[in-house]
Amino acid sequence: MKLILAIVSSDDGAIVSSELTKAGFSVTKLATTGGFLMSGNTTFIIGTDDEKVDTVIDIVGTYSKKRKQMVPSSASYGVGMCTSFPVEVTVGGATIFVLDVEKFAKL
C-alpha cells in the first residue's frame, strides 16, 4: 500500500480531482499555498495499492500542465531608486511524493 501526496496548481486542481475520481481513486483534497510565488496549490492525498501508483502519477501528470506567467519584479539602483518590470516564470506542473504505508485502517 502506498500514500501519494500530489501538489498541483489550483488552476489544475478541479480537473485532476475529477479524473482521479473517474478512475476510481479515493482522493482527499487540501487547499495549500507555497512555491516561489506563494500561489494557491491543491494537495491531493491518495491511498492506493502498489501496482496502481503509476496510474495515479500518469493522471496527475496528464492534467497538471506547466505554463508561463508574467510576474512583477523589481530592481534597486541605489538609495530610493528602484524600478518594476515583468519577468516570465514557469508555473504549474506537479510535485509528487510516494510513501510506504505500514498500516491502513478505515473506521
CSV table of C-alpha atoms in Angstrom, one decimal:
chain,number,residue,atom,x,y,z
A,1,MET,CA,0.0,0.0,0.0
A,2,LYS,CA,1.2,3.5,-0.9
A,3,LEU,CA,0.3,7.0,0.2
A,4,ILE,CA,0.6,9.6,-2.6
A,5,LEU,CA,0.9,13.3,-2.0
A,6,ALA,CA,0.4,15.2,-5.2
A,7,ILE,CA,0.8,19.0,-5.2
A,8,VAL,CA,-0.7,20.8,-8.2
A,9,SER,CA,-1.6,24.3,-9.2
A,10,SER,CA,-5.1,25.4,-8.1
A,11,ASP,CA,-5.8,26.1,-11.7
A,12,ASP,CA,-5.5,22.3,-12.4
A,13,GLY,CA,-7.0,21.1,-9.1
A,14,ALA,CA,-10.6,20.6,-10.3
A,15,ILE,CA,-9.7,18.5,-13.4
A,16,VAL,CA,-7.1,16.4,-11.6
A,17,SER,CA,-9.6,15.7,-8.9
A,18,SER,CA,-12.3,14.8,-11.4
A,19,GLU,CA,-10.1,12.5,-13.4
A,20,LEU,CA,-8.7,10.7,-10.3
A,21,THR,CA,-12.3,10.1,-9.0
A,22,LYS,CA,-13.4,9.0,-12.5
A,23,ALA,CA,-10.6,6.4,-12.5
A,24,GLY,CA,-11.9,5.0,-9.2
A,25,PHE,CA,-9.4,6.5,-6.7
A,26,SER,CA,-10.5,7.9,-3.3
A,27,VAL,CA,-9.0,11.4,-3.1
A,28,THR,CA,-8.7,13.9,-0.2
A,29,LYS,CA,-8.2,17.4,-1.5
A,30,LEU,CA,-6.5,20.2,0.6
A,31,ALA,CA,-6.1,23.8,-0.3
A,32,THR,CA,-2.5,24.8,0.2
A,33,THR,CA,-0.1,27.7,-0.5
A,34,GLY,CA,3.5,27.7,-1.4
A,35,GLY,CA,6.2,27.8,-4.0
A,36,PHE,CA,8.2,30.7,-5.4
A,37,LEU,CA,5.2,32.9,-5.9
A,38,MET,CA,3.3,31.8,-2.8
A,39,SER,CA,0.4,31.0,-5.1
A,40,GLY,CA,-2.5,28.7,-4.4
A,41,ASN,CA,-2.0,25.0,-4.7
A,42,THR,CA,-4.1,21.9,-4.2
A,43,THR,CA,-2.6,18.9,-2.4
A,44,PHE,CA,-4.2,15.6,-3.0
A,45,ILE,CA,-3.8,12.7,-0.6
A,46,ILE,CA,-4.4,9.3,-2.3
A,47,GLY,CA,-4.1,5.9,-0.8
A,48,THR,CA,-3.7,3.1,-3.3
A,49,ASP,CA,-2.2,-0.3,-4.0
A,50,ASP,CA,1.4,-0.5,-5.1
A,51,GLU,CA,0.6,-1.5,-8.7
A,52,LYS,CA,-1.7,1.5,-9.2
A,53,VAL,CA,0.9,4.2,-8.3
A,54,ASP,CA,1.9,4.7,-11.9
A,55,THR,CA,-1.7,5.2,-13.0
A,56,VAL,CA,-2.1,7.9,-10.4
A,57,ILE,CA,1.1,9.6,-11.5
A,58,ASP,CA,0.1,9.4,-15.2
A,59,ILE,CA,-3.3,11.0,-14.4
A,60,VAL,CA,-1.8,13.8,-12.3
A,61,GLY,CA,0.9,14.4,-15.0
A,62,THR,CA,-1.6,14.5,-17.8
A,63,TYR,CA,-3.8,17.1,-16.2
A,64,SER,CA,-1.2,19.3,-14.4
A,65,LYS,CA,0.4,21.4,-17.1
A,66,LYS,CA,3.3,23.8,-16.8
A,67,ARG,CA,2.6,27.3,-18.1
A,68,LYS,CA,4.4,30.6,-18.5
A,69,GLN,CA,3.3,33.6,-16.4
A,70,MET,CA,4.4,37.2,-16.2
A,71,VAL,CA,5.1,38.4,-12.6
A,72,PRO,CA,6.2,41.7,-11.4
A,73,SER,CA,9.9,42.0,-10.3
A,74,SER,CA,11.9,45.0,-9.0
A,75,ALA,CA,15.5,46.1,-9.2
A,76,SER,CA,17.2,48.6,-6.9
A,77,TYR,CA,19.5,51.2,-8.4
A,78,GLY,CA,20.7,52.8,-5.2
A,79,VAL,CA,19.1,54.6,-2.3
A,80,GLY,CA,15.5,55.3,-3.0
A,81,MET,CA,15.7,54.3,-6.7
A,82,CYS,CA,14.0,51.2,-7.9
A,83,THR,CA,12.0,50.1,-10.9
A,84,SER,CA,9.5,47.4,-11.5
A,85,PHE,CA,9.5,45.2,-14.6
A,86,PRO,CA,7.7,41.9,-15.6
A,87,VAL,CA,9.6,38.6,-15.6
A,88,GLU,CA,8.4,35.5,-17.2
A,89,VAL,CA,8.4,32.4,-14.9
A,90,THR,CA,7.2,28.8,-15.3
A,91,VAL,CA,4.4,27.8,-13.0
A,92,GLY,CA,2.2,24.7,-12.7
A,93,GLY,CA,3.1,21.1,-13.1
A,94,ALA,CA,3.1,18.7,-10.2
A,95,THR,CA,5.2,17.6,-7.3
A,96,ILE,CA,4.5,14.1,-6.2
A,97,PHE,CA,5.7,12.1,-3.1
A,98,VAL,CA,5.1,8.4,-2.8
A,99,LEU,CA,5.3,6.9,0.7
A,100,ASP,CA,5.1,3.4,2.0
A,101,VAL,CA,2.1,2.7,4.3
A,102,GLU,CA,2.8,0.5,7.2
A,103,LYS,CA,-0.8,0.2,8.3
A,104,PHE,CA,-4.1,1.2,6.8
A,105,ALA,CA,-7.5,1.3,8.7
A,106,LYS,CA,-10.8,2.6,7.6
A,107,LEU,CA,-13.0,3.2,10.6
